[in-house]
PDB file of C-alpha atoms in Angstrom:
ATOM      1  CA  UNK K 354     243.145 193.101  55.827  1.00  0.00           C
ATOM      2  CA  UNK K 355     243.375 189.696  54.950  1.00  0.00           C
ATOM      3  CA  UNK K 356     244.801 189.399  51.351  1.00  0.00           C
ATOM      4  CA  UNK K 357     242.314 186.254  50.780  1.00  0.00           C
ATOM      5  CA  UNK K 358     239.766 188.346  52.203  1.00  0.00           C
ATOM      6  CA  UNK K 359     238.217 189.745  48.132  1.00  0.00           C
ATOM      7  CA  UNK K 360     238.461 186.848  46.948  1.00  0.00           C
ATOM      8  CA  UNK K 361     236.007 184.470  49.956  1.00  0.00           C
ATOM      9  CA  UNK K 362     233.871 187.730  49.206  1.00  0.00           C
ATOM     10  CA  UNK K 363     233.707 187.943  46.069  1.00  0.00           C
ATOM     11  CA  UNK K 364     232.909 184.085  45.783  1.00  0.00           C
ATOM     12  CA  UNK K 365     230.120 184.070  48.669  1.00  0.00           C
ATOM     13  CA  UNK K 366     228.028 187.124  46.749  1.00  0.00           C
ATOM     14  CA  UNK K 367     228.361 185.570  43.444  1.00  0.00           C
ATOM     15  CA  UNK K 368     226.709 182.159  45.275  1.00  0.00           C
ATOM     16  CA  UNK K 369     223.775 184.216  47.161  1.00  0.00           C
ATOM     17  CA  UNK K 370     223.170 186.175  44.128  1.00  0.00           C
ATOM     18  CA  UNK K 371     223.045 183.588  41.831  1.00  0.00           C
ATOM     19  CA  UNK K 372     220.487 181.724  44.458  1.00  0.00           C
ATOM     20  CA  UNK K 373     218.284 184.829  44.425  1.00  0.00           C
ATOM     21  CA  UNK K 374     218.059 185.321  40.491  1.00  0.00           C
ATOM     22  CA  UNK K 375     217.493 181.829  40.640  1.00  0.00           C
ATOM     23  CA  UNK K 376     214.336 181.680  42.884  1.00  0.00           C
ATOM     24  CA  UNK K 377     213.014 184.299  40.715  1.00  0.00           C
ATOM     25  CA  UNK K 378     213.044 182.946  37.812  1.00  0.00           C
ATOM     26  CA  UNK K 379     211.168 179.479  39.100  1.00  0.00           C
ATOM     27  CA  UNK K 380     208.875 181.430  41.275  1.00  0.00           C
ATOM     28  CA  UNK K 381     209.180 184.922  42.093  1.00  0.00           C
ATOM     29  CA  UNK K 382     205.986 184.472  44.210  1.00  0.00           C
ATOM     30  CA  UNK K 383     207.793 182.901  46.860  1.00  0.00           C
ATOM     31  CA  UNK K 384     209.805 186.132  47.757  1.00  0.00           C
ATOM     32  CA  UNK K 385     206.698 188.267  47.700  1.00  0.00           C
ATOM     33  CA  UNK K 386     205.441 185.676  49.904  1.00  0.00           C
ATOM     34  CA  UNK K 387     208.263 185.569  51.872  1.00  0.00           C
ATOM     35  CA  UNK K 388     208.566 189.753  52.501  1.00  0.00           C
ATOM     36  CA  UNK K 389     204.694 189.560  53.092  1.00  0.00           C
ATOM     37  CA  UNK K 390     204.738 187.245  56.025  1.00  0.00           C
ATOM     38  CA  UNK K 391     207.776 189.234  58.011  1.00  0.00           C
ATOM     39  CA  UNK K 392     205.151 192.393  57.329  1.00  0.00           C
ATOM     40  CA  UNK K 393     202.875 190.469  58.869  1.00  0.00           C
ATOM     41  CA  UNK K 394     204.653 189.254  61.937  1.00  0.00           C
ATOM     42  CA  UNK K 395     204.713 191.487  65.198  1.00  0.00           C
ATOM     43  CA  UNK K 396     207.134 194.232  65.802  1.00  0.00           C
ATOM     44  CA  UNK K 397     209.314 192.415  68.232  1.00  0.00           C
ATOM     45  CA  UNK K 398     209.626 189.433  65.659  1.00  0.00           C
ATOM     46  CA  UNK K 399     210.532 191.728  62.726  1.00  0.00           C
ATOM     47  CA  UNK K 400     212.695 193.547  64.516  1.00  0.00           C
ATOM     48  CA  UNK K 401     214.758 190.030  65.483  1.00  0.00           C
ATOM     49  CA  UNK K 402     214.603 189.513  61.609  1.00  0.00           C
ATOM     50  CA  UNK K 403     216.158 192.344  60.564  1.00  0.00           C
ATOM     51  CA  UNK K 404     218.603 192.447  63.466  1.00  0.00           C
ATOM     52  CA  UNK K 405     219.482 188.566  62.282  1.00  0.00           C
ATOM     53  CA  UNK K 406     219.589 189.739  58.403  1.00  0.00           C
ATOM     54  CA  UNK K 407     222.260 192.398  59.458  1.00  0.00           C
ATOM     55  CA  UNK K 408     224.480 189.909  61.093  1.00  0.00           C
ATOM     56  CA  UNK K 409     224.053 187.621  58.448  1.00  0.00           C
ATOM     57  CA  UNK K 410     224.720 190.259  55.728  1.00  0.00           C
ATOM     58  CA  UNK K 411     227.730 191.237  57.557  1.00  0.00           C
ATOM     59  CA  UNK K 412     229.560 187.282  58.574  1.00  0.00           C
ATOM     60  CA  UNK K 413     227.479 184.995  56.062  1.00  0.00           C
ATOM     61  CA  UNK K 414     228.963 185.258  53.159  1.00  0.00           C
ATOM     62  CA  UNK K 415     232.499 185.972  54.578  1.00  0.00           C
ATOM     63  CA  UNK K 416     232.206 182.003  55.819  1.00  0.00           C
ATOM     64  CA  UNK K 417     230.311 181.125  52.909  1.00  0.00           C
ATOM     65  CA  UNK K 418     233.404 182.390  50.741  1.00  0.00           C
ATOM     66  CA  UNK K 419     236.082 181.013  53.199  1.00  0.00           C
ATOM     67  CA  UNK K 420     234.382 177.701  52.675  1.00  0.00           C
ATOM     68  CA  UNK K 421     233.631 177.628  48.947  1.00  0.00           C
ATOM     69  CA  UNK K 422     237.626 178.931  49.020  1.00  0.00           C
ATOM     70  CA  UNK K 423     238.563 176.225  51.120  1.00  0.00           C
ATOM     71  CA  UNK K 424     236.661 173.562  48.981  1.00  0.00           C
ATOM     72  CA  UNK K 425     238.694 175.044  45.894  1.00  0.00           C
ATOM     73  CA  UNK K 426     241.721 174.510  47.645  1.00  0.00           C
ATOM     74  CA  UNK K 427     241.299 170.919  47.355  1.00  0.00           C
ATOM     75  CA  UNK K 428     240.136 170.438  44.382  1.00  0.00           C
ATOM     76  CA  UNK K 429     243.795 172.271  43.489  1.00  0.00           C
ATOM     77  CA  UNK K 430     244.826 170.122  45.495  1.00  0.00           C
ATOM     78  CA  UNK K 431     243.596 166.736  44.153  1.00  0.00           C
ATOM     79  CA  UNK K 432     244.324 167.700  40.538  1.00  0.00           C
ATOM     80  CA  UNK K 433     247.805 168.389  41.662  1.00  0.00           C
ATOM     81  CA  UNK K 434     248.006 171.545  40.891  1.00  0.00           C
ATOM     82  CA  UNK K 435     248.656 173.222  43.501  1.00  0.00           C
ATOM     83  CA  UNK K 436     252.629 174.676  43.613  1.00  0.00           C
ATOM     84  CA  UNK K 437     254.469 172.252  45.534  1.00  0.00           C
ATOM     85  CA  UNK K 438     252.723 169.356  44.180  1.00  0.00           C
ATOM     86  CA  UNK K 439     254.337 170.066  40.673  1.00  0.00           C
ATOM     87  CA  UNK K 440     255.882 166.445  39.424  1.00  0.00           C
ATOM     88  CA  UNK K 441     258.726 169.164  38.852  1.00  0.00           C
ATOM     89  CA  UNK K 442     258.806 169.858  42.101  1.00  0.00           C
ATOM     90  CA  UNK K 443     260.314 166.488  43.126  1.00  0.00           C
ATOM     91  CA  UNK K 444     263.213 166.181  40.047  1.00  0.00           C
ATOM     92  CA  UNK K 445     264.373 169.713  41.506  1.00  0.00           C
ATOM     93  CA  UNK K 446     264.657 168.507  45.214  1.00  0.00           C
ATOM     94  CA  UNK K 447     266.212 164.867  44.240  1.00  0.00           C
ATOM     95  CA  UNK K 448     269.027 167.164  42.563  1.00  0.00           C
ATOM     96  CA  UNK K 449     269.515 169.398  44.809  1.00  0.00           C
ATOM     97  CA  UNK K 450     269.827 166.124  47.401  1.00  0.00           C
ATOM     98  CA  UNK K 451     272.441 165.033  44.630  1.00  0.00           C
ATOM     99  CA  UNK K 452     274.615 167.624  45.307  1.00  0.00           C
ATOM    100  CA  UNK K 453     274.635 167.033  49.405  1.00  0.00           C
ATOM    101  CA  UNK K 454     273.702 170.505  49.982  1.00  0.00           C
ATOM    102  CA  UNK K 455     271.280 169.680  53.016  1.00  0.00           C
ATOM    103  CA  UNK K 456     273.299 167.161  55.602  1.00  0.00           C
ATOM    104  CA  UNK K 457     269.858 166.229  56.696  1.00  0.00           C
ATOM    105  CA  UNK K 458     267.261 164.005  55.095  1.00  0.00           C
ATOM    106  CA  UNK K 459     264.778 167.053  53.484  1.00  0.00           C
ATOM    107  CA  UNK K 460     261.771 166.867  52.000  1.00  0.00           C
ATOM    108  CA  UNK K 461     261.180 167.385  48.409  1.00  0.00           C
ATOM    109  CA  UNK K 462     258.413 170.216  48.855  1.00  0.00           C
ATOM    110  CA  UNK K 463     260.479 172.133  51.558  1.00  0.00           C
ATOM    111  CA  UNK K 464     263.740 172.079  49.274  1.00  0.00           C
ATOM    112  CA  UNK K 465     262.062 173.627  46.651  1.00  0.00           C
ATOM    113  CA  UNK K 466     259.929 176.014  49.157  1.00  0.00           C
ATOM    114  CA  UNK K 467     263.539 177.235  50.432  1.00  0.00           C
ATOM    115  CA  UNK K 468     264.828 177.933  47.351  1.00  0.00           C
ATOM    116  CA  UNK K 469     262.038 179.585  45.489  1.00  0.00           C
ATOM    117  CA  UNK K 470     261.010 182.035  48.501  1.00  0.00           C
ATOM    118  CA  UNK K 471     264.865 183.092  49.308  1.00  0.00           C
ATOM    119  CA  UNK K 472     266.604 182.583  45.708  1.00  0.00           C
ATOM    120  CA  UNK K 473     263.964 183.380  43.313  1.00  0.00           C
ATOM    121  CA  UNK K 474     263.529 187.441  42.019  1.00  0.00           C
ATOM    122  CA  UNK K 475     260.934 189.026  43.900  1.00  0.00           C
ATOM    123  CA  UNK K 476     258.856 190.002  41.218  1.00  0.00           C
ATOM    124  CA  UNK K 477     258.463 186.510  39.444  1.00  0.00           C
ATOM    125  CA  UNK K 478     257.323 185.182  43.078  1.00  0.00           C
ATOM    126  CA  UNK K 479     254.871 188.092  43.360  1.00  0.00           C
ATOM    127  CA  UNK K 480     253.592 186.896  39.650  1.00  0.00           C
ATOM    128  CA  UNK K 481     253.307 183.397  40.720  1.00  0.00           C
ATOM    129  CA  UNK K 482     251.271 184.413  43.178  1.00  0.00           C
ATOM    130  CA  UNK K 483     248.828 186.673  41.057  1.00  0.00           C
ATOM    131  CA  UNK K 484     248.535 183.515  38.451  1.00  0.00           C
ATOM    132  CA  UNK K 485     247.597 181.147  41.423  1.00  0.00           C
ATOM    133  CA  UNK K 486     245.083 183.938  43.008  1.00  0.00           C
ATOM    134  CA  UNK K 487     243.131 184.136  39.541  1.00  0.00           C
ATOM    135  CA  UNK K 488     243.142 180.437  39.225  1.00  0.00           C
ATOM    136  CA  UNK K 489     241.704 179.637  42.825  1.00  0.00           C
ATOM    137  CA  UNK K 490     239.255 182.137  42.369  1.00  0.00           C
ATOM    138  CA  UNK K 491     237.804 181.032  39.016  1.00  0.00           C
ATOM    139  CA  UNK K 492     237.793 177.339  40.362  1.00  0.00           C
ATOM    140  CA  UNK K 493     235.919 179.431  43.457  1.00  0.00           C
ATOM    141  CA  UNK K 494     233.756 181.120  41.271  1.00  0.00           C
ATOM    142  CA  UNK K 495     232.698 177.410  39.290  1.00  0.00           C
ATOM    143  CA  UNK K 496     232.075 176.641  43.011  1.00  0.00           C
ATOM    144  CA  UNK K 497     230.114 179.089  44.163  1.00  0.00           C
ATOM    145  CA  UNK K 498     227.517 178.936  40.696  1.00  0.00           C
ATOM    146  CA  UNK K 499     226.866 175.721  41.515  1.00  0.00           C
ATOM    147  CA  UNK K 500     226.064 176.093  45.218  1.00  0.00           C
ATOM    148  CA  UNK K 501     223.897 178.953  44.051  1.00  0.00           C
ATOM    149  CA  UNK K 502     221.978 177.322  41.621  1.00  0.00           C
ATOM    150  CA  UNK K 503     222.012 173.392  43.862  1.00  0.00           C
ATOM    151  CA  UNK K 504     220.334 175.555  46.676  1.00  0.00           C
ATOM    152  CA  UNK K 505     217.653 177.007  44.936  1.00  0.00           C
ATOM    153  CA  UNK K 506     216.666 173.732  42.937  1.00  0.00           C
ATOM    154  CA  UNK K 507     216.820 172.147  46.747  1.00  0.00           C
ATOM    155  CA  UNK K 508     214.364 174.894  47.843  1.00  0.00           C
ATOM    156  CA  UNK K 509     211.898 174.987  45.107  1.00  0.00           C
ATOM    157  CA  UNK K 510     212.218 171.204  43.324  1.00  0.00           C
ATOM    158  CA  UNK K 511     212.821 172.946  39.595  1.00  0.00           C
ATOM    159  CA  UNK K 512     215.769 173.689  38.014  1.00  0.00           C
ATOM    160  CA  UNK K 513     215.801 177.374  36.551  1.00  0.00           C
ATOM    161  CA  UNK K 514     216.816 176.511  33.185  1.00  0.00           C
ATOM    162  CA  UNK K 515     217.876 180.049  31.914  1.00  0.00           C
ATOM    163  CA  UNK K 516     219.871 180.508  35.292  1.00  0.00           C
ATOM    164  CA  UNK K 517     221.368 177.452  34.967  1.00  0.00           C
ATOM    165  CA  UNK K 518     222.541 178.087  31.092  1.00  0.00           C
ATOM    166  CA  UNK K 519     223.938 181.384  31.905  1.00  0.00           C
ATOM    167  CA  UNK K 520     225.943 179.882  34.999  1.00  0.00           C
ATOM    168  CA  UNK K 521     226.928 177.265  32.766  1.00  0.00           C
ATOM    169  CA  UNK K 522     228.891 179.429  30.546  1.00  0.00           C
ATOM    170  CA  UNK K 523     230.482 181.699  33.219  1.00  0.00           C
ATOM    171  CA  UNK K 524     231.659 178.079  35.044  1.00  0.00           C
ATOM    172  CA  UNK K 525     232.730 177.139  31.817  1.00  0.00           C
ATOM    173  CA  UNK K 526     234.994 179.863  30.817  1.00  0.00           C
ATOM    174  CA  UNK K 527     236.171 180.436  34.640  1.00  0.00           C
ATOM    175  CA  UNK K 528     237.352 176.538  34.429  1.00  0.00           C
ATOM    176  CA  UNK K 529     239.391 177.303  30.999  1.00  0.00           C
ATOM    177  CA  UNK K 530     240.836 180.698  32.767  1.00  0.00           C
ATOM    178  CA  UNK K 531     242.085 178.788  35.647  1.00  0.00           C
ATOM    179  CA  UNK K 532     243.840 176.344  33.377  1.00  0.00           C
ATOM    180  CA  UNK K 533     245.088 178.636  31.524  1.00  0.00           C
ATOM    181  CA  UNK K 534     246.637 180.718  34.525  1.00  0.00           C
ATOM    182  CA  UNK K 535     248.043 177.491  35.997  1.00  0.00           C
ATOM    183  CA  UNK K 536     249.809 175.968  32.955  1.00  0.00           C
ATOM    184  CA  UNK K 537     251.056 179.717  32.512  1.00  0.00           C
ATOM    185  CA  UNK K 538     252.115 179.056  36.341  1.00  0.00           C
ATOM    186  CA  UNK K 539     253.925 175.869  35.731  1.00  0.00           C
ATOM    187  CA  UNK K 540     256.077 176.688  32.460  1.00  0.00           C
ATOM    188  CA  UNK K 541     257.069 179.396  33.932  1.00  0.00           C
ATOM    189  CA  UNK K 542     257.975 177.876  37.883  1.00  0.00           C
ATOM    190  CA  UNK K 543     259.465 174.865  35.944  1.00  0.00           C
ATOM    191  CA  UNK K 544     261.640 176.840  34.454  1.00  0.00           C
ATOM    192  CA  UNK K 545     262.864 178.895  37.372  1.00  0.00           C
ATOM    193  CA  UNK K 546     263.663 175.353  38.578  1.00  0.00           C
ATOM    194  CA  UNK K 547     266.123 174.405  35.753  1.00  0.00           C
ATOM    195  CA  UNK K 548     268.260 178.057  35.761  1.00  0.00           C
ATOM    196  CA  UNK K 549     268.557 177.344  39.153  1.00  0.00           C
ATOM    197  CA  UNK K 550     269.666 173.771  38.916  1.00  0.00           C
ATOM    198  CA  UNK K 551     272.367 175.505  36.584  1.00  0.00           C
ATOM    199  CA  UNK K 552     273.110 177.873  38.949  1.00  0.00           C
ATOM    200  CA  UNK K 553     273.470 175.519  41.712  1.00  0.00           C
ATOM    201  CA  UNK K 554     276.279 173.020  39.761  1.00  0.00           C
ATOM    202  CA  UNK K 555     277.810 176.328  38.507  1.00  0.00           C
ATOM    203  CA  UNK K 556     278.672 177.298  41.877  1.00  0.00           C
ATOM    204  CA  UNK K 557     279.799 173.616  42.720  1.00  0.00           C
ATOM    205  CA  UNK K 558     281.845 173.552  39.570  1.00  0.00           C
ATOM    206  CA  UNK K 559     283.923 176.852  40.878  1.00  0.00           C
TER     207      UNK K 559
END
C-alpha cells in the first residue's frame, strides 16, 4: 500500500464532505432536487448513474487527494520548507566540500541527502519523516477546506457563512500545526547537521 496513500484520502473526503455540508446549508433543496430527478430518469439511465457514482466513489477522491497532496507539496516547496531546501542544508554541504571528501563537484542537496539517509540513526530519520507527514497533511487539509467550500460557492453563487467559519478555524489551527511540526523538524535536522560536521573533522583530525 502506498504509504502516501491515507493521507491523498484522507484530504480528498475532507474536500467532498466539506462541499456537501456546504450545499446544505445554502440550499438543501438542491440535493432533494438533485436525488428526485435520477428517480425520475429511466432505468437504463439510473443504472449508468449509479454504476458512474461507484467508480467515482472508488478513484475520485484518491486523485482528488493526490492532487490537493501534490498542490501542498509546492506550497512546501515555495516557502522553503521542504527538507533539502533548509538554508542549513547548504552551510553543511559547503563544509563537507571543505574537507575534499567528494573528488567530484556535488551538489549541496545530494551531500546532505547522502549523509542523512546512510549516517543518521534510524529512528531520528523515521521521526523526521512522521514531523514532515503531519505537516504536509495539515497544509493538505487547509487545501482541501478551501476547495470544498470554493466549489460549492461556484455551484450555488453564496457563500455558506457557518461552513465557512467552522473551516476557517480547522484551516487555521492545521496551518499553526504544520508550523509547528516543521520548525520542530528543522531544530532538530539542523542539529543532526552540526554533530555530524563534528564528527566529520574528528575523523580528519585522527
Amino acid at each position: 500500500m502506498d504509504r502516501y496513500a491515507p493521507r491523498t484520502t484522507a484530504a480528498a473526503w475532507i474536500a467532498l464532505v466539506f462541499f456537501l455540508i456546504s450545499i446544505c446549508e445554502i440550499d438543501y433543496v438542491l440535493i432533494y432536487s438533485i436525488l428526485e430527478r435520477i428517480q425520475n430518469m429511466s432505468a437504463s439511465v439510473s443504472v449508468f448513474i449509479g454504476v458512474a457514482g461507484v467508480v467515482g466513489g472508488v478513484y475520485a477522491p484518491q486523485s482528488l487527494g493526490l492532487l490537493i497532496d501534490k498542490v501542498a507539496y509546492v506550497i512546501v516547496i515555495i516557502m522553503r520548507r521542504r527538507l533539502s531546501a533548509f538554508p542549513s542544508v547548504r552551510y553543511f554541504g559547503s563544509c563537507v566540500k571543505e574537507k575534499k571528501i567528494f573528488k567530484e563537484n556535488v551538489s549541496d542537496q545530494g551531500i546532505f541527502h547522502i549523509y542523512f539517509y546512510r549516517e543518521t540513526n534510524k529512528n531520528i530519520e523515521a521521526w523526521a519523516h512522521r514531523r514532515r507527514t503531519r505537516a504536509y497533511l495539515d497544509v493538505s487539509i487547509f487545501l482541501a477546506l478551501s476547495f470544498g467550500i470554493s466549489v460549492a460557492y461556484i455551484v450555488t453563487g453564496t457563500a455558506p457563512v457557518f461552513t465557512s467559519a467552522c473551516a476557517t478555524i480547522i484551516a487555521a489551527a492545521s496551518l499553526f500545526h504544520a508550523a509547528v511540526e516543521l520548525r520542530i523538524h528543522d531544530a532538530v535536522v539542523q542539529a543532526w547537521m552540526h554533530e555530524t560536521i563534528d564528527n566529520i573533522e574528528s575523523d580528519i583530525a585522527l
